[in-house]
Coordinates of C-alpha atoms and ligand atoms in Angstrom, one line a residue:
X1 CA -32.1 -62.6 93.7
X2 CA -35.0 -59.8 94.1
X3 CA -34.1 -56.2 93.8
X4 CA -30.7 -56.3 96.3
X5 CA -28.5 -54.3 94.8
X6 CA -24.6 -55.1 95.5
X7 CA -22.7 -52.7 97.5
X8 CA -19.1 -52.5 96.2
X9 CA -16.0 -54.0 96.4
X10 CA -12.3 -52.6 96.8
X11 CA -8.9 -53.8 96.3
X12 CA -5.0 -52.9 97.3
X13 CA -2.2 -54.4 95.7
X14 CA 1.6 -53.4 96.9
X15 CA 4.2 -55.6 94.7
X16 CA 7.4 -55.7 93.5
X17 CA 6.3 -55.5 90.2
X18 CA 3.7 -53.7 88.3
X19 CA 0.6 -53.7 89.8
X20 CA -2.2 -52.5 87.2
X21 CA -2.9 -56.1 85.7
X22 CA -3.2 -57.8 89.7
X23 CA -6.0 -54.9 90.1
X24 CA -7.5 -55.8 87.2
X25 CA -7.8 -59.5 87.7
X26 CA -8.7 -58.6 91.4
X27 CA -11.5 -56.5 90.2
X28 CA -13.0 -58.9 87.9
X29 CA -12.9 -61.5 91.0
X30 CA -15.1 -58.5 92.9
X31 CA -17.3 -58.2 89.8
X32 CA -20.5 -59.1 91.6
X33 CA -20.4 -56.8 94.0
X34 CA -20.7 -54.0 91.6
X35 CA -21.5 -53.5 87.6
X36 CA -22.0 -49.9 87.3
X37 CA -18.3 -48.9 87.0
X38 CA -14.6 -49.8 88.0
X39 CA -12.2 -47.5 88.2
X40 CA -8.1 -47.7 89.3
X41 CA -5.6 -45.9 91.0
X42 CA -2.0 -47.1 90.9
X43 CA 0.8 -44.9 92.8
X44 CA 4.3 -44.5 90.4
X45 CA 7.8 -44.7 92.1
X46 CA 7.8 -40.6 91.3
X47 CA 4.7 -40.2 94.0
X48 CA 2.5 -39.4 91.1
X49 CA -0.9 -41.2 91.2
X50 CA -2.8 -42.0 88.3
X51 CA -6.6 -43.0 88.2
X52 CA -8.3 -44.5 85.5
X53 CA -12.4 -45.3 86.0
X54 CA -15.5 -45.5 84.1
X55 CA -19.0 -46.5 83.4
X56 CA -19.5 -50.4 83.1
X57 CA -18.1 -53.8 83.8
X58 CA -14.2 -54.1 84.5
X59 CA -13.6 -55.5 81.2
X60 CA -15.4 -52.4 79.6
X61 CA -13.6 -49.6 81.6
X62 CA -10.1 -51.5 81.2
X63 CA -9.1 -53.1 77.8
X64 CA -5.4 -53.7 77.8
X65 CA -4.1 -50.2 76.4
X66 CA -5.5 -48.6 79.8
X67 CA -3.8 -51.2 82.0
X68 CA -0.4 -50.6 80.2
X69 CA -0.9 -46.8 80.8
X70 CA -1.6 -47.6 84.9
X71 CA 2.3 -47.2 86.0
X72 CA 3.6 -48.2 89.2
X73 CA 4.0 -50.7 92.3
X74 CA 1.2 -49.5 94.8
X75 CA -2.5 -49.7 93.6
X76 CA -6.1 -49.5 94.3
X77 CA -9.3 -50.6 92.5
X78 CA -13.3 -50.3 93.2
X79 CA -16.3 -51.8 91.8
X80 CA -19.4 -50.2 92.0
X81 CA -22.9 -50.0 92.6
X82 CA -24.3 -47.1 93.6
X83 CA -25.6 -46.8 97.7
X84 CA -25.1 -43.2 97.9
X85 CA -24.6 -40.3 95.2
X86 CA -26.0 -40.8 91.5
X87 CA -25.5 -43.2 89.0
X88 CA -23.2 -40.9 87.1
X89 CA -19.4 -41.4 86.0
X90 CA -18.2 -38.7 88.6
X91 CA -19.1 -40.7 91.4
X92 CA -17.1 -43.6 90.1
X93 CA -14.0 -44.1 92.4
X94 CA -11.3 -44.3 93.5
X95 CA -11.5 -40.4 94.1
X96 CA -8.4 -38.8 94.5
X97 CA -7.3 -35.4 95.2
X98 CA -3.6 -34.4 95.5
X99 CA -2.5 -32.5 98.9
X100 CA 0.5 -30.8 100.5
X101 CA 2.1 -34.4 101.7
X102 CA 0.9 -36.1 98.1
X103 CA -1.7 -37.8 96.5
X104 CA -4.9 -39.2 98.3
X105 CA -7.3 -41.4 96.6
X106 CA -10.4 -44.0 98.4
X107 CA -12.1 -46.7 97.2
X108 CA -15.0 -47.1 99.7
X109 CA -17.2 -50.3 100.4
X110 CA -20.5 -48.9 102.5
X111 CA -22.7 -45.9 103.2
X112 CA -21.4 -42.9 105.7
X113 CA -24.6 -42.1 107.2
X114 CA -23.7 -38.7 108.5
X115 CA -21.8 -38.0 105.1
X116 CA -24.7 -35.3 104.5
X117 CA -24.5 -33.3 108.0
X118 CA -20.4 -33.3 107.1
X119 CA -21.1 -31.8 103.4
X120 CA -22.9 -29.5 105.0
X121 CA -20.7 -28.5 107.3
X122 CA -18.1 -28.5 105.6
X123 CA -19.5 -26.3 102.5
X124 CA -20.4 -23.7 105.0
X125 CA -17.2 -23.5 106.1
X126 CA -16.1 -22.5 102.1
X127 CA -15.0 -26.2 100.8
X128 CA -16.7 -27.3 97.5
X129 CA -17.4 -30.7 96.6
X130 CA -17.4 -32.0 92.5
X131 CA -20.2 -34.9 93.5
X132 CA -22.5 -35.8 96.2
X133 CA -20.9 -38.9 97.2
X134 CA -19.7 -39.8 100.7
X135 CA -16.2 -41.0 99.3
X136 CA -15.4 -37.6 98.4
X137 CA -16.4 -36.2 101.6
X138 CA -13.8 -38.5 103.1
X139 CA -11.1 -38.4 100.5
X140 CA -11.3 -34.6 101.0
X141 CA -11.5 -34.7 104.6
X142 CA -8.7 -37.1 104.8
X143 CA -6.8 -34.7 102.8
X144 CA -7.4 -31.8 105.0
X145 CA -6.6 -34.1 108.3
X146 CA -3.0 -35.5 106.5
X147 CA -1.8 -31.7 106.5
X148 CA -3.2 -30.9 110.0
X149 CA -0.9 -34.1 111.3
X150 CA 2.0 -33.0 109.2
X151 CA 1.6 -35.6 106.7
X152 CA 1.4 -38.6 109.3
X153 CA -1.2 -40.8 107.4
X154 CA -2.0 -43.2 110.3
X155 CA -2.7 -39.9 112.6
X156 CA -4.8 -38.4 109.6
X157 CA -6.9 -41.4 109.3
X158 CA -7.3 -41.8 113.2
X159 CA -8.9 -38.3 112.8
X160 CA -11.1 -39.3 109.8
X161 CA -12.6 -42.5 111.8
X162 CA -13.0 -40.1 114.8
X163 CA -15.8 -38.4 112.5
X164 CA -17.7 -40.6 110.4
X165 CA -20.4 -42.3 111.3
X166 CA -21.9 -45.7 109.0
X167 CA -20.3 -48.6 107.6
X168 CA -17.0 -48.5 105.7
X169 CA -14.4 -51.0 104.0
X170 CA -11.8 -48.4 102.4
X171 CA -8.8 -49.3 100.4
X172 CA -6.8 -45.9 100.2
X173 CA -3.4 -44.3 99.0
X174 CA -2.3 -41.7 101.2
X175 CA 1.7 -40.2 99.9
X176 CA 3.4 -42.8 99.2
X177 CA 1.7 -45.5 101.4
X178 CA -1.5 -47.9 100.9
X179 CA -3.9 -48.7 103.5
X180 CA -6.8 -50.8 104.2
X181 CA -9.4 -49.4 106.8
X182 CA -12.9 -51.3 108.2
X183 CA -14.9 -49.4 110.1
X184 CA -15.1 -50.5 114.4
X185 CA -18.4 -52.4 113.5
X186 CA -16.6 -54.3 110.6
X187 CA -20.0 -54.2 108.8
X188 CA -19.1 -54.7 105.2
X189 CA -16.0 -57.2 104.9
X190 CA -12.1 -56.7 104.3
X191 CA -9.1 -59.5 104.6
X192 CA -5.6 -59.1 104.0
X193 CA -3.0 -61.7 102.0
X194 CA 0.3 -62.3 101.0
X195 CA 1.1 -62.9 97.3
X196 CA 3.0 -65.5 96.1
X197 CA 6.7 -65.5 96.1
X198 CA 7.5 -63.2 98.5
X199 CA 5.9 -60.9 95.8
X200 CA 3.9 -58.5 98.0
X201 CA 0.9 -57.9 99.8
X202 CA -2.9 -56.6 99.3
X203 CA -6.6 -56.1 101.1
X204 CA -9.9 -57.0 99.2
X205 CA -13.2 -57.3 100.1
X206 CA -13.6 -60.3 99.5
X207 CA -11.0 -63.9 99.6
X208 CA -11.9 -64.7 96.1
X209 CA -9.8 -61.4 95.2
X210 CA -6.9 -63.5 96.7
X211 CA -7.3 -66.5 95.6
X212 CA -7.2 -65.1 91.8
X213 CA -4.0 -63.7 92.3
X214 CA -2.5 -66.8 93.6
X215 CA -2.5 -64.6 97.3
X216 CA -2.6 -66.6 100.6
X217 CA -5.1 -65.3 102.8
X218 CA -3.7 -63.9 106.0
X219 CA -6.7 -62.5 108.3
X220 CA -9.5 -59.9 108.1
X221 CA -9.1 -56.5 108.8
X222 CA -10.6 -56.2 112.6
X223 CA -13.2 -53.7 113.5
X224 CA -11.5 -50.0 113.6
X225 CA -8.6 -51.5 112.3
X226 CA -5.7 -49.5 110.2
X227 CA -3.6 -51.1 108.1
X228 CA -0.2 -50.0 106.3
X229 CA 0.5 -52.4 103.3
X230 CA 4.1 -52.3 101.8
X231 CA 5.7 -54.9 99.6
X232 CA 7.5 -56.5 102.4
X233 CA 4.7 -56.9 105.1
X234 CA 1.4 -55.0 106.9
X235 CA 1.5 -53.1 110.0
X236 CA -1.3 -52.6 111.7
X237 CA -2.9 -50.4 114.6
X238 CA -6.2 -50.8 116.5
X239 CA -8.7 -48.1 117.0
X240 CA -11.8 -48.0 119.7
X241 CA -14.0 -50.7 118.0
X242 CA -17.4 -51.0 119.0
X243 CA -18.1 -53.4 122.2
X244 CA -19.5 -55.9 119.8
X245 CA -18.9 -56.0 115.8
X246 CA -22.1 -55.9 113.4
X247 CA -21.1 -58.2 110.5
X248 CA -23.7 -57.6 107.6
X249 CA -25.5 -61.1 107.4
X250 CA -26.5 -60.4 103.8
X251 CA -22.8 -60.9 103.1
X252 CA -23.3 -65.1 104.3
X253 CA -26.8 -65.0 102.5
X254 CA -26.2 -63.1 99.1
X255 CA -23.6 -60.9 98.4
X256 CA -20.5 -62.8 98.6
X257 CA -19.4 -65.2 96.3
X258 CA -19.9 -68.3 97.6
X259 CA -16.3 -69.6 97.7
X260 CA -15.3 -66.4 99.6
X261 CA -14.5 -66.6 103.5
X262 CA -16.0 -63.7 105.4
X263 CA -14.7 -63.1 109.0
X264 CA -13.8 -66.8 109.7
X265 CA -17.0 -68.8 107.6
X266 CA -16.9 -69.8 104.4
X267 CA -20.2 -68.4 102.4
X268 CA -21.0 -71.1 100.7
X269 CA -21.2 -73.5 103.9
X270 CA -23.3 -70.8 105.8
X271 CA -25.7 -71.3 102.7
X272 CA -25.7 -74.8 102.8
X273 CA -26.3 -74.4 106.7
X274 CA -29.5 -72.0 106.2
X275 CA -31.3 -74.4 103.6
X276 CA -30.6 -77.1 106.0
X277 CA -32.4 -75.1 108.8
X278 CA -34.8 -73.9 106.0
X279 CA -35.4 -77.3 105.8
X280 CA -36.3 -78.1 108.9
X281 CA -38.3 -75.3 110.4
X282 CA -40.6 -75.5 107.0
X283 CA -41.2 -78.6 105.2
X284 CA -42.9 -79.1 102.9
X285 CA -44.3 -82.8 100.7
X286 CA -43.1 -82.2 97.3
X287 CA -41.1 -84.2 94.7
X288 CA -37.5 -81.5 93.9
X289 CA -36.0 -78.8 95.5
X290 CA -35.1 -76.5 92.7
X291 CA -33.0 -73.4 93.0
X292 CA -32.9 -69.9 91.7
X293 CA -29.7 -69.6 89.9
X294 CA -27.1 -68.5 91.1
X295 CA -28.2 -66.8 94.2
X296 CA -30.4 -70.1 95.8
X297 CA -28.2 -72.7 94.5
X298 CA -26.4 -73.1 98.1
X299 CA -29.5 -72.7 100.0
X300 CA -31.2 -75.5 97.9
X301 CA -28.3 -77.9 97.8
X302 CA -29.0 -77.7 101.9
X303 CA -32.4 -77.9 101.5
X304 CA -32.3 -81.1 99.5
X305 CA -29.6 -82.3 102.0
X306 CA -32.2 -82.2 105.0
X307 CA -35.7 -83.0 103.4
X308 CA -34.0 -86.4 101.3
X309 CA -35.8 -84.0 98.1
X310 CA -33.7 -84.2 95.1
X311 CA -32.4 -81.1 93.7
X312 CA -32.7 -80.5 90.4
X313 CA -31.6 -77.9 87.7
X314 CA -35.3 -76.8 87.0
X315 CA -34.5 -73.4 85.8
X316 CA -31.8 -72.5 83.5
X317 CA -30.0 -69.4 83.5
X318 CA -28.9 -67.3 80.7
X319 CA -24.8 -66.9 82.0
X320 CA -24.7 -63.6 79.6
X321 CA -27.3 -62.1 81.5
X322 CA -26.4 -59.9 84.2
X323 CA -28.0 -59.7 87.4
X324 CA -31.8 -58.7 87.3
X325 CA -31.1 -55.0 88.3
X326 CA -28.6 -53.8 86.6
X327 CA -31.3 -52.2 84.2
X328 CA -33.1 -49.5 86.0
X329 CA -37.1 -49.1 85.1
X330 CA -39.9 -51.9 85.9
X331 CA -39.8 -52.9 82.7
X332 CA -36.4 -53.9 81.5
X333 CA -36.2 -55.6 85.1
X334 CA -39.7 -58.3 84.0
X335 CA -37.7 -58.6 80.6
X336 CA -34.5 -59.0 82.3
X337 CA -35.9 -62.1 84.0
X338 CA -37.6 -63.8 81.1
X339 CA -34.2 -63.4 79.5
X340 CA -32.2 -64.4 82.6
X341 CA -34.3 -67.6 83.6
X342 CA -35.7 -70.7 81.6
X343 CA -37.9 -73.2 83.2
X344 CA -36.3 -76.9 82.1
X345 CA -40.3 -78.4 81.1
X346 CA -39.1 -81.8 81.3
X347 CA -37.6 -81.7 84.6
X348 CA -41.0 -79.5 86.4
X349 CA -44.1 -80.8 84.8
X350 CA -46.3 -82.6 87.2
X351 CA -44.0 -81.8 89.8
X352 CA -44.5 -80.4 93.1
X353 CA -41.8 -77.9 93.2
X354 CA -39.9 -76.4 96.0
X355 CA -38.2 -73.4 94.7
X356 CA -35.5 -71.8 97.0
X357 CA -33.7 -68.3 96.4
X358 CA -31.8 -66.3 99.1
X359 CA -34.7 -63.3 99.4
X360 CA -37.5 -61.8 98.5
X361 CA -37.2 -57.6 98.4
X362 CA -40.7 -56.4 96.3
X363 CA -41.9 -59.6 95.0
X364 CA -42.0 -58.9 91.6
X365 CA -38.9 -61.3 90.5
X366 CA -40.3 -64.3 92.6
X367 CA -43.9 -63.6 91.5
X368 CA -42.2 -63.8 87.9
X369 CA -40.7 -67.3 89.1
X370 CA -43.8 -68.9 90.4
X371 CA -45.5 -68.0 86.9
X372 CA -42.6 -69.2 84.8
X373 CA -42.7 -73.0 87.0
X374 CA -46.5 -72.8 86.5
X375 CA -46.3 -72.0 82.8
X376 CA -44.0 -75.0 82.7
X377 CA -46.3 -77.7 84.1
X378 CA -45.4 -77.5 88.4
X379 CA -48.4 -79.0 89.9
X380 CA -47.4 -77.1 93.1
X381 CA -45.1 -74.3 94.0
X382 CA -43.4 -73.9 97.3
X383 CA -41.5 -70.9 98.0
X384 CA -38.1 -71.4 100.3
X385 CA -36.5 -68.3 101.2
X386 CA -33.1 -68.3 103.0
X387 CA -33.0 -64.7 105.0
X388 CA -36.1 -63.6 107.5
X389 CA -38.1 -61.1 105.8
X390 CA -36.5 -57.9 105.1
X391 CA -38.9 -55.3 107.0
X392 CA -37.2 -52.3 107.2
X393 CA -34.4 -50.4 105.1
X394 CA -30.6 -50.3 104.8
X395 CA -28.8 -47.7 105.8
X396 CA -25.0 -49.4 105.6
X397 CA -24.3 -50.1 102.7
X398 CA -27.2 -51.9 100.5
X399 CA -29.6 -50.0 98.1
X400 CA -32.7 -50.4 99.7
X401 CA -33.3 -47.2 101.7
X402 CA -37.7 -47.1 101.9
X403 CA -39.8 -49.1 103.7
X404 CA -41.9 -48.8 100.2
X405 CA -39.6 -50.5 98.0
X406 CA -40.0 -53.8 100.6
X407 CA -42.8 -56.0 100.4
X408 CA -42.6 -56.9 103.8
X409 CA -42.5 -53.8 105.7
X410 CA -46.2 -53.6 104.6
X411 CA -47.0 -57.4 104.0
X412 CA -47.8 -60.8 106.0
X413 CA -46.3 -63.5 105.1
X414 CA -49.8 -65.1 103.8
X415 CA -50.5 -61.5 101.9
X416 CA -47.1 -62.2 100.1
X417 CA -48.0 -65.8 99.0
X418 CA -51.1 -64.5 97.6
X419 CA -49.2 -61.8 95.5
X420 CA -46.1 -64.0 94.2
X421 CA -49.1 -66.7 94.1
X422 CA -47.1 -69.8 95.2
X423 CA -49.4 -72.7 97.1
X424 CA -46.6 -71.8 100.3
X425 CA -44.1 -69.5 101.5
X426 CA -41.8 -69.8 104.6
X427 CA -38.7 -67.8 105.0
X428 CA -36.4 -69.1 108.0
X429 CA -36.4 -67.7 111.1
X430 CA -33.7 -65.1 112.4
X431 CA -32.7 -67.6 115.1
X432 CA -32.2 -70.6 112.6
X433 CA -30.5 -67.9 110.2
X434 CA -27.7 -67.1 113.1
X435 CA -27.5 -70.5 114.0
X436 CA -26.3 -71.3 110.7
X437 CA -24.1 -68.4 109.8
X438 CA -22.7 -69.8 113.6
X439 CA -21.4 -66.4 114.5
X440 CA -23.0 -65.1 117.8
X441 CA -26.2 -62.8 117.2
X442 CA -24.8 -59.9 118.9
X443 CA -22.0 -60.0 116.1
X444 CA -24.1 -59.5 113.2
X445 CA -25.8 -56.5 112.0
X446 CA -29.9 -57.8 111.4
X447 CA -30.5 -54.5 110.9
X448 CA -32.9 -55.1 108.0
X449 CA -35.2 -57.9 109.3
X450 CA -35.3 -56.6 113.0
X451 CA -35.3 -52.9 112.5
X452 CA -32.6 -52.2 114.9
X453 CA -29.2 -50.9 113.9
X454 CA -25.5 -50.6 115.3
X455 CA -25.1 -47.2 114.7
X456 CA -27.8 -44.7 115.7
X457 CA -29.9 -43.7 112.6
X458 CA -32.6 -40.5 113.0
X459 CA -36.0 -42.2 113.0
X460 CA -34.4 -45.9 113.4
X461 CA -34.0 -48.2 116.8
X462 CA -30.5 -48.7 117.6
X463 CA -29.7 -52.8 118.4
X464 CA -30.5 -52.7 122.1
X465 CA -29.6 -54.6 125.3
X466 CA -32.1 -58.0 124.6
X467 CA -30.2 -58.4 121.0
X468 CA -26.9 -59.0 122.9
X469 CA -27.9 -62.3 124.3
X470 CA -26.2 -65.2 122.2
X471 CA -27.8 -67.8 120.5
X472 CA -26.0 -71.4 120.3
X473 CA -23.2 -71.2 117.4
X474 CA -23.5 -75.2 115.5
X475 CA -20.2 -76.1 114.6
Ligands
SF4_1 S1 -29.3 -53.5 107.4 FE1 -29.2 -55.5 106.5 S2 -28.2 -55.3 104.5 FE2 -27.8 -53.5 105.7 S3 -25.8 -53.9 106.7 FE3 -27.4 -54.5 108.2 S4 -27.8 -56.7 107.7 FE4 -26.6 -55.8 106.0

């Protein structure tokens, strides 16, 4: 819970039927990853694309009329939160622009980090840009590389990899043809399915967006991967990917949903597997294990598992509520969670309380937390948390870009107990974290609670030599 802010998420449908509702329902599957607007492109058998997008939740942007006025076989769809470029309905996607050899529309999952030295270049040279987001930057770029291949897409997006630099999951139509792109570090996630019947195929960012639509899951999209998705199959081609991938960890401990599978694990058991180690690296003598809905529930269900605690429902959550920051300002966010969580009284007084949630970003939510258990009789507190202590920004892909907005960067541990004032506070350790996700270290980006990066960032470490080493994978 905390301050995270989702990324996005991004969708392709190609079917033999109309595509606009699969989209939708995609979409809504992808909802958590982004609820400040939604937006569609679907491709008609005349080559004319058609995008529909807005402000809000899918539901919000699309009532049925739109999705009847989406035409056409070939689709894409994007939830977002903003990571780059303002909150404001221009910088909802897909953006599309139409070119020599057809139409061109993205959707884009993560943060091009040298998106601002290319809109700089690129305005010199005389181009002009409608918003300052990095998607446009590419969409129009792609556009200009399409013509310079002479309308060969895979050629034009070759080119477009070959200059951008940061973390990207794009879901695109270029002419007549849909692709699904991950960028050679694979940092934010993308699989491909097959729909049922022999009915088509798609990309999404996440497996949940398959299972709704009754899709089989085929693979993930590999590191600097292409791939061309028709109705009848997926062609793929392989571009230089980095020596080793950086798989964002944040997907295993918070963004996904938990029933999604991310480049091979399953979230919710890489949850389980944290708490577990959670567990074991800090115990603690207490009487329940009680989780912050819904983003702790995994992580306490493993901590439980491994201490012999029970877990219990100790704090209700309002299931109207949105997540804690989709209001902007201090305040709505403290009112947000007074809304959002209920101590149960019954279940917490006299109880020494292990609470368990996935992070801590400023403090302000958990401090919130520890005051709500208190209020409700806990006779103590003990704070769990299921990632290492995020130290240092993110530049690919997640919203917090200062070392100011983190507690940590600036913060013990013991300074941060006093100021969410629980009696203890462990988080688990980087090595018990990878452990549990069981994906080697030198596959993961830990760019936030190390400091060092994949890609080279001005002022940042880049992941060196000693990161490569592997720790143990549990199976
Ligand atoms: S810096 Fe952190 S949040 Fe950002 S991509 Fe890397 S692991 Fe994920």
């Amino acid at each position: 819970m905390g301050m995270l802010r989702d990324h996005c998420g991004v969708i392709a449908v190609a079917a033999k039927e109309e595509v606009a509702s699969s989209l939708f329902f995609g979409l809504k599957s992808l909802q958590h990853r982004g609820q400040e607007s939604a937006g569609i492109t679907t491709l008609a058998a005349d080559g004319q694309a058609r995008t529909i997008k807005g402000m809000g939740l899918v539901d919000n942007v699309f009532p049925p009329e739109k999705v009847a006025e989406l035409r056409g076989q070939y689709g894409i769809g994007h939830v977002r939160y903003s990571t780059a470029g303002r909150s404001v309905v221009e910088n909802a996607q897909p953006h599309s622009v139409q070119s020599q050899f057809g139409w061109v529309a993205l959707a884009h999952n993560g943060d091009i980090v040298n998106a601002p030295a290319l809109l700089e270049g690129l305005k010199a040279k005389g181009w002009a840009f409608i918003t300052d987001s990095d998607t446009e930057v590419a969409t129009r770029l792609l556009a200009k590389k399409l013509t310079d291949n002479g309308g060969n897409a895979m050629r034009a997006i070759r080119d477009l990899m070959g200059e951008l630099s940061g973390s990207y999951s794009f879901t695109m139509v270029v002419g007549s043809d849909l692709y699904a792109v991950r960028d050679p570090f694979g940092i934010r996630p993308l699989c491909i399915g097959k729909l049922p019947n022999d009915g088509g195929y798609m990309a999404a960012s996440e497996s949940v967006a398959l299972d709704v639509l009754g899709a089989e899951y085929i693979r993930d999209v590999a590191p600097g991967e292409i791939v061309r998705i028709t109705r009848d199959g997926y062609e793929a081609q392989q571009t230089p990917a980095a020596p080793h991938p950086a798989h964002c960890f944040f997907e295993y401990v918070y963004f996904a949903r938990s029933d999604s599978v991310i480049d091979g694990q399953l979230a919710h058991e890489a949850r389980r597997k944290i708490g577990m180690a959670l567990a074991k690296e800090a115990p603690v003598e207490a009487d329940i294990v009680v989780p912050v809905p819904d983003s702790g529930r995994a992580h306490a269900s493993g901590y439980a598992e491994a201490s012999g605690l029970p877990l219990r429902e100790g704090l209700m959550k309002n299931r109207y509520v949105h997540r804690t920051f989709i209001m902007p300002g201090q305040d709505n966010r403290e009112r947000n969670v007074r809304l959002k969580l209920n101590p149960v009284k019954p279940m917490i007084q006299g109880k020494r309380v292990v609470v368990v949630d996935d992070s801590i970003v400023r403090s302000t939510t958990m401090r919130r937390i520890v005051e709500l258990l208190r209020q409700a009789g806990a006779a103590q507190v003990h704070v769990r948390i299921a990632s290492p202590p995020i130290t240092d920004p993110c530049y690919l892909g997640v919203d917090f870009h200062h070392r100011d907005q983190l507690v940590a960067a600036n913060h013990k541990v013991e300074e941060i107990r006093k100021l969410i004032g629980s009696d203890s506070l462990a988080y688990v350790s980087i090595g018990g974290l990878v452990q549990a996700i069981g994906m080697p270290k030198s596959s993961m980006c830990l760019g936030c609670v190390t400091g060092e990066y994949p890609i080279a960032i001005e002022g940042e470490r880049v992941r060196g030599q000693h990161v490569l080493e592997d720790f143990p994978v549990s199976t």
